[in-house]
Coordinates of C-alpha atoms in Angstrom, one line a residue:
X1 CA 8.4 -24.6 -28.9
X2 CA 6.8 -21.3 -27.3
X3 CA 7.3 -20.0 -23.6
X4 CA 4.0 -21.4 -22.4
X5 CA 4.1 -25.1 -24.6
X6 CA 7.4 -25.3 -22.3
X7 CA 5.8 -24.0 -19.2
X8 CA 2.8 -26.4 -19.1
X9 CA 5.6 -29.8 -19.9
X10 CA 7.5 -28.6 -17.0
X11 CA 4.1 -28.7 -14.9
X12 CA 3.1 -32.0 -16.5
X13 CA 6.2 -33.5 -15.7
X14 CA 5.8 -32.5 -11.8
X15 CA 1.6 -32.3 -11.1
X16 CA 0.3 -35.5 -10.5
X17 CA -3.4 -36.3 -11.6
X18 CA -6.7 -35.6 -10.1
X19 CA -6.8 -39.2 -9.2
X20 CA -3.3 -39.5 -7.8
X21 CA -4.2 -36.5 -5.0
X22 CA -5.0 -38.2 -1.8
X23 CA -8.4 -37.6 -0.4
X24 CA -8.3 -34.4 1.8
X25 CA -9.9 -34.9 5.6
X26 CA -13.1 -33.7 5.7
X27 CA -14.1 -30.4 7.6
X28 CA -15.1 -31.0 11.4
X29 CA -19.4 -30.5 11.5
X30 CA -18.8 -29.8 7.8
X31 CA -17.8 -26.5 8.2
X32 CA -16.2 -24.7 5.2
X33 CA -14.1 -21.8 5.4
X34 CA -14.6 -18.9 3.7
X35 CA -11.6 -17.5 4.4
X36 CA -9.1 -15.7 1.7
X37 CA -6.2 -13.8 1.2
X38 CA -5.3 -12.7 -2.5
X39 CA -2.3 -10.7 -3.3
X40 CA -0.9 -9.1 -7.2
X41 CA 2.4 -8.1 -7.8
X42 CA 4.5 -7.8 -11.0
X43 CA 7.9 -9.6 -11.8
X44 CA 10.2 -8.2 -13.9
X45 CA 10.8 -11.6 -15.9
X46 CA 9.3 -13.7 -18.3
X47 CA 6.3 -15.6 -17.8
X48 CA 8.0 -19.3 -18.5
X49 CA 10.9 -17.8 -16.0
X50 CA 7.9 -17.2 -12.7
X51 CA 6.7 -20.3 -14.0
X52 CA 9.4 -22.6 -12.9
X53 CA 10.2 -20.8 -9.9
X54 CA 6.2 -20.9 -8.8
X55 CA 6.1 -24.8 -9.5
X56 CA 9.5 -25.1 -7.4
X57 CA 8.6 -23.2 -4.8
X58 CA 4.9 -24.7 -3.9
X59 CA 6.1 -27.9 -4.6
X60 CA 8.7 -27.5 -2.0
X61 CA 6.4 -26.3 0.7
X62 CA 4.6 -29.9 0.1
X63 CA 1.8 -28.9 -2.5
X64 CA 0.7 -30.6 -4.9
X65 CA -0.3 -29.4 -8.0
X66 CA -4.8 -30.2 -9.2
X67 CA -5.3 -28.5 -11.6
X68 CA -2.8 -26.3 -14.2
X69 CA -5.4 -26.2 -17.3
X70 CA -5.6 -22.2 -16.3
X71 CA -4.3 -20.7 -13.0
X72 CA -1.7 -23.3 -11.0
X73 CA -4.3 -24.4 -8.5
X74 CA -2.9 -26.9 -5.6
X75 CA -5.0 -29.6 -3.9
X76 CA -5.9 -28.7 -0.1
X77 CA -2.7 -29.4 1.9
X78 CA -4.0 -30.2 5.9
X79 CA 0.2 -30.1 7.1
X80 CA 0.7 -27.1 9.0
X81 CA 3.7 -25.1 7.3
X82 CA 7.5 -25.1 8.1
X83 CA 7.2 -21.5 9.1
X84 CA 9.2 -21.5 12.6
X85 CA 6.4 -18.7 13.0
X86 CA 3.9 -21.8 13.7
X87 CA 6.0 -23.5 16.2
X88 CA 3.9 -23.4 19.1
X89 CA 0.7 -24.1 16.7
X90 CA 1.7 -27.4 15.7
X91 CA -0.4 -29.2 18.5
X92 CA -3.5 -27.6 16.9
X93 CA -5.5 -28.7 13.6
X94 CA -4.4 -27.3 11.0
X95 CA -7.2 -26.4 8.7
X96 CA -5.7 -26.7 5.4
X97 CA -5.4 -24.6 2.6
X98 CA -5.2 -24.6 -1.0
X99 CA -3.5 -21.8 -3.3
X100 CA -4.8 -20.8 -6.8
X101 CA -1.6 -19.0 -8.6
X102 CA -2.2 -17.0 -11.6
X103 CA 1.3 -16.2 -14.1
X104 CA 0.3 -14.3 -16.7
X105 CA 2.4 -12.4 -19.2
X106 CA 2.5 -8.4 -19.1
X107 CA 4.8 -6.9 -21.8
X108 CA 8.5 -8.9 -21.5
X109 CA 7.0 -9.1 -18.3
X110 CA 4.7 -11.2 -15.7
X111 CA 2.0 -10.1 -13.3
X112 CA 1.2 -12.8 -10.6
X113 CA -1.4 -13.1 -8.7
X114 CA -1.3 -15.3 -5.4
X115 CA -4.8 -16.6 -4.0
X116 CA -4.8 -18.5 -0.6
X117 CA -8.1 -19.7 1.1
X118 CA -8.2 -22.1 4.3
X119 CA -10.6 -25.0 3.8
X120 CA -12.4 -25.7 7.1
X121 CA -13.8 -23.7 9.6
X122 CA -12.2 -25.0 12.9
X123 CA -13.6 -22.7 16.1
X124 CA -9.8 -23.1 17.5
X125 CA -8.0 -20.6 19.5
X126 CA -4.3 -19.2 19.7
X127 CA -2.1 -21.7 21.7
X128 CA -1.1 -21.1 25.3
X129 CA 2.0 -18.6 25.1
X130 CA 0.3 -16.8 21.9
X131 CA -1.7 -14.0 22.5
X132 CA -5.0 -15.0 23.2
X133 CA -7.8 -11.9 21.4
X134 CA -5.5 -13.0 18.1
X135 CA -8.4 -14.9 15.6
X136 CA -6.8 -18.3 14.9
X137 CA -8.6 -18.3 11.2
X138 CA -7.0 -14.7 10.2
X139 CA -3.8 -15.2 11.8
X140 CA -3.4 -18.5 10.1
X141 CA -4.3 -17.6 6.9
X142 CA -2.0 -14.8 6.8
X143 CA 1.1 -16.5 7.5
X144 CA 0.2 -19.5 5.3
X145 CA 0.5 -16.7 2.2
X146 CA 3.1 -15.0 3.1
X147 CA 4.8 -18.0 3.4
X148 CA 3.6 -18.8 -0.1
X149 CA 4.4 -15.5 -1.8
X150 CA 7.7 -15.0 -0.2
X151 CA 9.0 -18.7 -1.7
X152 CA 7.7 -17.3 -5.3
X153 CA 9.3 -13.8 -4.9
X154 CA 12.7 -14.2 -3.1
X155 CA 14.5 -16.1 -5.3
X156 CA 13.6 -14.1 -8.0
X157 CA 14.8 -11.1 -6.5
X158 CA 18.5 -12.4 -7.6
X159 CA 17.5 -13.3 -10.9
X160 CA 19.0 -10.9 -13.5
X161 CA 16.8 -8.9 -15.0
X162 CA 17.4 -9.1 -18.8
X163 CA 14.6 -7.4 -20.6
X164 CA 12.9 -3.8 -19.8
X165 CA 9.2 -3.3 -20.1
X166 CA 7.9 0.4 -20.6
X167 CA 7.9 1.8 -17.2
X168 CA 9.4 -0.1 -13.6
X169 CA 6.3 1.9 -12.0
X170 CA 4.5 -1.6 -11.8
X171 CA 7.2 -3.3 -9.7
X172 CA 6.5 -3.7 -5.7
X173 CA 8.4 -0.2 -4.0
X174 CA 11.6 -1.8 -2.5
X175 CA 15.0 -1.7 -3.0
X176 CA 15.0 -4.4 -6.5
X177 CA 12.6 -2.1 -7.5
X178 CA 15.3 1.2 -7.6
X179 CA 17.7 -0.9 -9.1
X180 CA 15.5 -1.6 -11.9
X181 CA 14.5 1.4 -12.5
X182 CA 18.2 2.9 -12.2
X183 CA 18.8 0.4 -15.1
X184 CA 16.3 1.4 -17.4
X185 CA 16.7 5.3 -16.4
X186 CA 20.6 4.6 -17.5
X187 CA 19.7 2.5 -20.7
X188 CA 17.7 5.7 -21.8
X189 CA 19.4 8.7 -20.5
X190 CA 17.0 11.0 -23.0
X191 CA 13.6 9.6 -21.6
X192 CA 12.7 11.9 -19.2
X193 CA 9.9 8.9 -17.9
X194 CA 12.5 6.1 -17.1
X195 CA 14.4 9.0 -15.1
X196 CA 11.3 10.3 -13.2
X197 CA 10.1 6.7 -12.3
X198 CA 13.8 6.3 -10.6
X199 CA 13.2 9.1 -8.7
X200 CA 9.6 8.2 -7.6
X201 CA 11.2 4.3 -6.8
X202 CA 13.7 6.2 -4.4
X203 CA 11.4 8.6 -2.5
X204 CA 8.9 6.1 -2.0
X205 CA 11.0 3.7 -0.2
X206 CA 12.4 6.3 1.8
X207 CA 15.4 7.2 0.2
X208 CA 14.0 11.0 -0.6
X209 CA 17.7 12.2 -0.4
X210 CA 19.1 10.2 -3.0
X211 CA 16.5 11.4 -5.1
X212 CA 17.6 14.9 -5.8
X213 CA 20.3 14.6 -8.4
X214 CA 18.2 12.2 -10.8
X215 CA 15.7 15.0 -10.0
X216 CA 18.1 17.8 -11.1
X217 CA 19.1 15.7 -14.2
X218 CA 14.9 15.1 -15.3
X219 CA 14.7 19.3 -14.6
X220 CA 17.9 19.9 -17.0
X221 CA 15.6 17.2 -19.6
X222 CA 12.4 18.7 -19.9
X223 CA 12.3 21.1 -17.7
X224 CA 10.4 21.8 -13.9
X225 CA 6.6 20.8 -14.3
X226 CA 4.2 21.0 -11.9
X227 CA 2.9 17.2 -12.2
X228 CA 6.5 16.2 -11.6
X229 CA 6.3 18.2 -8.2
X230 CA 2.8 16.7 -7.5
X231 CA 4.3 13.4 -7.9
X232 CA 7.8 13.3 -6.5
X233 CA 6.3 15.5 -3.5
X234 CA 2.9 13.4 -2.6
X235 CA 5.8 10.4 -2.6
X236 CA 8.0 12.2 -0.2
X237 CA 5.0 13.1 2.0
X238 CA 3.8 9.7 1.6
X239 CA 7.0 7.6 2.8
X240 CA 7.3 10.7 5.7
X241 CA 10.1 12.1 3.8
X242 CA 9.0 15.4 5.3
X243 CA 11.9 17.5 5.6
X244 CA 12.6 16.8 1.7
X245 CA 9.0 17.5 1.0
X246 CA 9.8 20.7 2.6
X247 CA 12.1 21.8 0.2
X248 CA 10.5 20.3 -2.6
X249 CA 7.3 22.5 -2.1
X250 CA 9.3 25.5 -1.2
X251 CA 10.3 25.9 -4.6
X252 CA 7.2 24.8 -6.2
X253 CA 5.8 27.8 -4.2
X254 CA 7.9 29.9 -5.7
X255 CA 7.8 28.6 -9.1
X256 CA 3.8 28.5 -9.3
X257 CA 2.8 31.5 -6.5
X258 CA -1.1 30.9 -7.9
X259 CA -1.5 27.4 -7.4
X260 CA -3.3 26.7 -4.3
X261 CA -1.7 22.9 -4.2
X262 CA 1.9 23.7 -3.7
X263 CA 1.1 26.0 -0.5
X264 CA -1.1 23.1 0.4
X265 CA 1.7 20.3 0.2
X266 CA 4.3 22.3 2.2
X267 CA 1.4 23.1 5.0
X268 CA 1.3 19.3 4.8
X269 CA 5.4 18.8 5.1
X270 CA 5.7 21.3 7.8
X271 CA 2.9 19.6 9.4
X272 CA 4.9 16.0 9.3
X273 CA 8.0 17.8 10.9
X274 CA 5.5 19.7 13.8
X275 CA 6.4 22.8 12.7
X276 CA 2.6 24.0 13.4
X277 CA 3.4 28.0 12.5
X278 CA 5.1 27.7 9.1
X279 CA 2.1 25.0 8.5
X280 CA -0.8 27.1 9.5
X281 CA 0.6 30.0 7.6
X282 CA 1.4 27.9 4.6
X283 CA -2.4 26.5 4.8
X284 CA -3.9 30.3 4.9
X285 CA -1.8 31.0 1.7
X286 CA -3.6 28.0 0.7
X287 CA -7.0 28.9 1.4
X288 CA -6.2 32.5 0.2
X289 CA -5.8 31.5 -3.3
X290 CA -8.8 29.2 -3.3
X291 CA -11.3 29.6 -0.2
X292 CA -13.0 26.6 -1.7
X293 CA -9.9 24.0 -0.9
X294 CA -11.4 21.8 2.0
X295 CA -8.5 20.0 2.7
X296 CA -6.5 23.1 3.3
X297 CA -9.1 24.6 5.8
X298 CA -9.3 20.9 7.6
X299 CA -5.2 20.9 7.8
X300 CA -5.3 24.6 8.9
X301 CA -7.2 23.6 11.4
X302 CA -5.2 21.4 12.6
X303 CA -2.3 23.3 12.7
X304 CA -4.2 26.2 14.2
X305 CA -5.6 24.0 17.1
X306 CA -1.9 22.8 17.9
X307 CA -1.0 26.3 18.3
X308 CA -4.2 27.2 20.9
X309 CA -5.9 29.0 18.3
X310 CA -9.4 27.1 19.2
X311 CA -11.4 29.4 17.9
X312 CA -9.3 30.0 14.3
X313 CA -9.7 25.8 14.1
X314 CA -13.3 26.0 14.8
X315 CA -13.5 28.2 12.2
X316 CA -11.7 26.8 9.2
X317 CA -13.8 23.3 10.5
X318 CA -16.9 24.6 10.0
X319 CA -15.6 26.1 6.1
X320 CA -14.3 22.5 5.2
X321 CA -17.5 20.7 6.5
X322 CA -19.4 22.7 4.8
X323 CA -17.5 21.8 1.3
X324 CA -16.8 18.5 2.0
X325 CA -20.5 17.2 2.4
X326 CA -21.5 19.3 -1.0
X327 CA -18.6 17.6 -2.6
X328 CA -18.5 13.9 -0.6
X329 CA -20.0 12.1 -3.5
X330 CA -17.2 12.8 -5.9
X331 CA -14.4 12.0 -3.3
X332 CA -15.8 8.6 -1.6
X333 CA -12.6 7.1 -2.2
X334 CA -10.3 10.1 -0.9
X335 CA -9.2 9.3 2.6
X336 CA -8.7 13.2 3.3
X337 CA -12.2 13.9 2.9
X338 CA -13.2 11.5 5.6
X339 CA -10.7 12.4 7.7
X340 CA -11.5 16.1 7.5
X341 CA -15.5 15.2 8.0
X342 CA -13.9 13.2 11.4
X343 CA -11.6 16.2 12.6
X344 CA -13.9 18.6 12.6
X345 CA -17.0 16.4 13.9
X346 CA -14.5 15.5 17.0
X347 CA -13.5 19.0 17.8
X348 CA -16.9 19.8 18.3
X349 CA -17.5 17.0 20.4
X350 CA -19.5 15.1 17.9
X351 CA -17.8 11.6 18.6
X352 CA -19.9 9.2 17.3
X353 CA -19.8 11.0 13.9
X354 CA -16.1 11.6 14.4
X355 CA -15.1 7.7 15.3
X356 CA -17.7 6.5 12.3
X357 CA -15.8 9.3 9.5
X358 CA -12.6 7.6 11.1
X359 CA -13.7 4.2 10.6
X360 CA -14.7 4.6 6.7
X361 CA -11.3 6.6 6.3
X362 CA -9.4 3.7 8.0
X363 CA -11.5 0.8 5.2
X364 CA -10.0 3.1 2.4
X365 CA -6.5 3.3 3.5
X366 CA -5.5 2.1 7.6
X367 CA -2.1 3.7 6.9
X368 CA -2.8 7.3 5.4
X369 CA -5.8 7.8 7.5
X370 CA -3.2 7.4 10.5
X371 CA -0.7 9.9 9.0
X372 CA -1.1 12.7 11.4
X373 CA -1.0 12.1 14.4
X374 CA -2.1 15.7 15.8
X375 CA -5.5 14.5 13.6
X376 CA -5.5 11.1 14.8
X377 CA -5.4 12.5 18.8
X378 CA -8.6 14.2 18.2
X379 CA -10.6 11.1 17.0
X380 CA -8.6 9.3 19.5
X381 CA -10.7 11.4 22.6
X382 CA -13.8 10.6 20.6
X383 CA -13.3 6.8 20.6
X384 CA -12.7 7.2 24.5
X385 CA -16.0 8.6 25.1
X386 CA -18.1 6.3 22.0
X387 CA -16.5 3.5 21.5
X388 CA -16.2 1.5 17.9
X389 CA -18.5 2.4 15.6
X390 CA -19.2 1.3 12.2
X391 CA -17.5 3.1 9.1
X392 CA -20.4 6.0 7.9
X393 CA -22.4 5.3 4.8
X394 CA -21.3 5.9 1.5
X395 CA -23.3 9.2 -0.3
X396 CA -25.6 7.8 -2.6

């Protein structure tokens, strides 16, 4: 019998039938909700494995299972959820919500991918003793799939994992996630991959000092290259790992004196730890090797206006401007090109422009767009004066 024959007689032994599913309430005024949270991540077991655990898990949390032709879908559940989070809610309508779960096999492995939408439209707001600017519809649909994904996912976090697919970098970042690839970097101690995607797993999720003797064992396999710097460093910077960045790019600068990007990323390291000299001078070696490197004039800037060098700032601002609109078109999707086009629009006291570049750098990623703070204080005096603003329009 194969994996997914198995899978589907476990579901048909637990989904009742289309006609079995009570008859949902109907929406108040008949107002639908169009309301919906979706969420992929990949499970390092088998797809008849997620399988049971998704059908024991929803079914717990009192769904009920429509349709399992294709993706698991529930029929609307109109309880509100066991969540201790909803405690104070429970006097309110809930406005039900159905989830469409797809479990589909990638390598020895599955992807899932969780779907929750709410079903009615219900003009509520917060309970008394919740905050009250909080939208009931976004809040509720929130913690209804979390509470979802977190019943799939936890307990297969302590299932064994007993079969390795080409590379862990799929898996969420998180702690399973280094132990997995630790396993598979120590099942094949000559593939310099397996060891380089342990390394990433650790200084991603902010464990950038245990990363440096896998590192040392990946240079003694193939060697130092620059794209292992690029990535192990841009993972560093990313989980604020900024004192290991440091020394990271420090060597990188010495290994590859020409490259513009090394000077670049340590500018961006000593930035993180406010050392605002060793930053601005690590920027103008930077912009030495390649006056054309936008982002290293915008983050010189920076650094140079932390330091009371206005005019220095000014400068480099009105150098990365000018390259970043000639170049916007081909970096839509690059946060630091928006938020360089917002820096230097805000210390020039153009604050609508400023707050708008902000906004569009905020839709494409909240988190990196609020990165550095010195940055982020500039655009934070422009709000003051403008208000919101909508994100700026994409080139065309």
């Amino acid at each position: 019998m194969s994996a997914t024959t198995h899978s589907l007689l476990i579901l048909a032994c637990l989904t009742p039938s289309m006609a079995a599913t009570a008859q949902t309430p109907s929406c108040p005024g008949g107002r639908a909700s169009t309301a919906l949270e979706q969420y992929t991540w990949v499970e390092p077991h088998p797809r008849d494995v997620v399988v049971k655990q998704v059908v024991k898990a929803i079914t717990v949390l009192g769904y009920t299972f429509a349709d399992t032709s294709g993706p698991l879908v529930t029929a609307p559940k109109f309880s509100w959820p066991t969540d201790v989070i909803f405690k104070l809610w429970r006097g309110l309508v809930y406005p039900g919500a159905t989830l469409t779960i797809a479990v589909e096999p990638t390598g020895p492995w599955t992807r899932v991918r969780l779907e929750t939408r709410l079903q009615c439209e219900t003009g509520q707001r917060p309970p008394p003793g919740h905050p009250q600017d909080v939208d009931f519809s976004t809040f509720v649909l929130s913690q209804t799939h979390a509470e979802a994904s977190w019943a799939i996912a936890w307990p297969l976090h302590h299932v064994k994992v007993r079969a390795f697919a080409e590379s862990c970098a799929p898996l969420q970042d998180g702690d399973r996630k280094i132990e997995v690839c630790r396993q598979m970097a120590k099942a094949q101690p000559r593939n310099p991959e397996a060891l380089r995607q342990y390394v990433i797993a650790l200084a991603r999720f902010y464990r950038a000092r245990d990363a440096w003797k896998p590192l040392s064992e990946l240079f003694a396999l193939e060697g130092e290259r620059t794209s292992t710097y690029g990535e192990v460093g841009a993972a560093m910077l990313g989980a604020r790992q900024f004192d290991d960045a440091r020394k990271l790019y420090e060597r990188s600068t010495v290994l590859w004196p020409a490259d513009p990007t090394m000077p670049y990323h340590l500018g961006r390291a000593h930035l993180g730890l406010h050392a605002f000299g060793p930053a601005a001078d690590a920027f103008a070696v930077a912009v030495r090797l390649d006056s054309t490197f936008a982002d290293a004039h915008t983050y010189a800037a920076v650094a140079l206006a932390q330091l009371g060098h206005l005019d220095e700032s000014r400068r480099h601002c009105a150098i990365a401007t000018r390259y970043l609109e000639t170049t916007l078109a081909d970096r839509v999707a690059e946060v630091d090109a928006w938020l360089g086009l917002a820096y230097c629009a805000g210390i020039v006291a153009r604050d609508r422009e400023a707050v708008s570049y902000f906004a569009r750098a905020l839709a494409i990623d909240h988190s990196g767009a609020r990165a550095t703070p010195e940055l982020v204080d500039v655009i934070s005096a422009s709000y003051a004066v403008v208000g919101d603003q909508p994100p700026a329009p994409l080139p065309h």
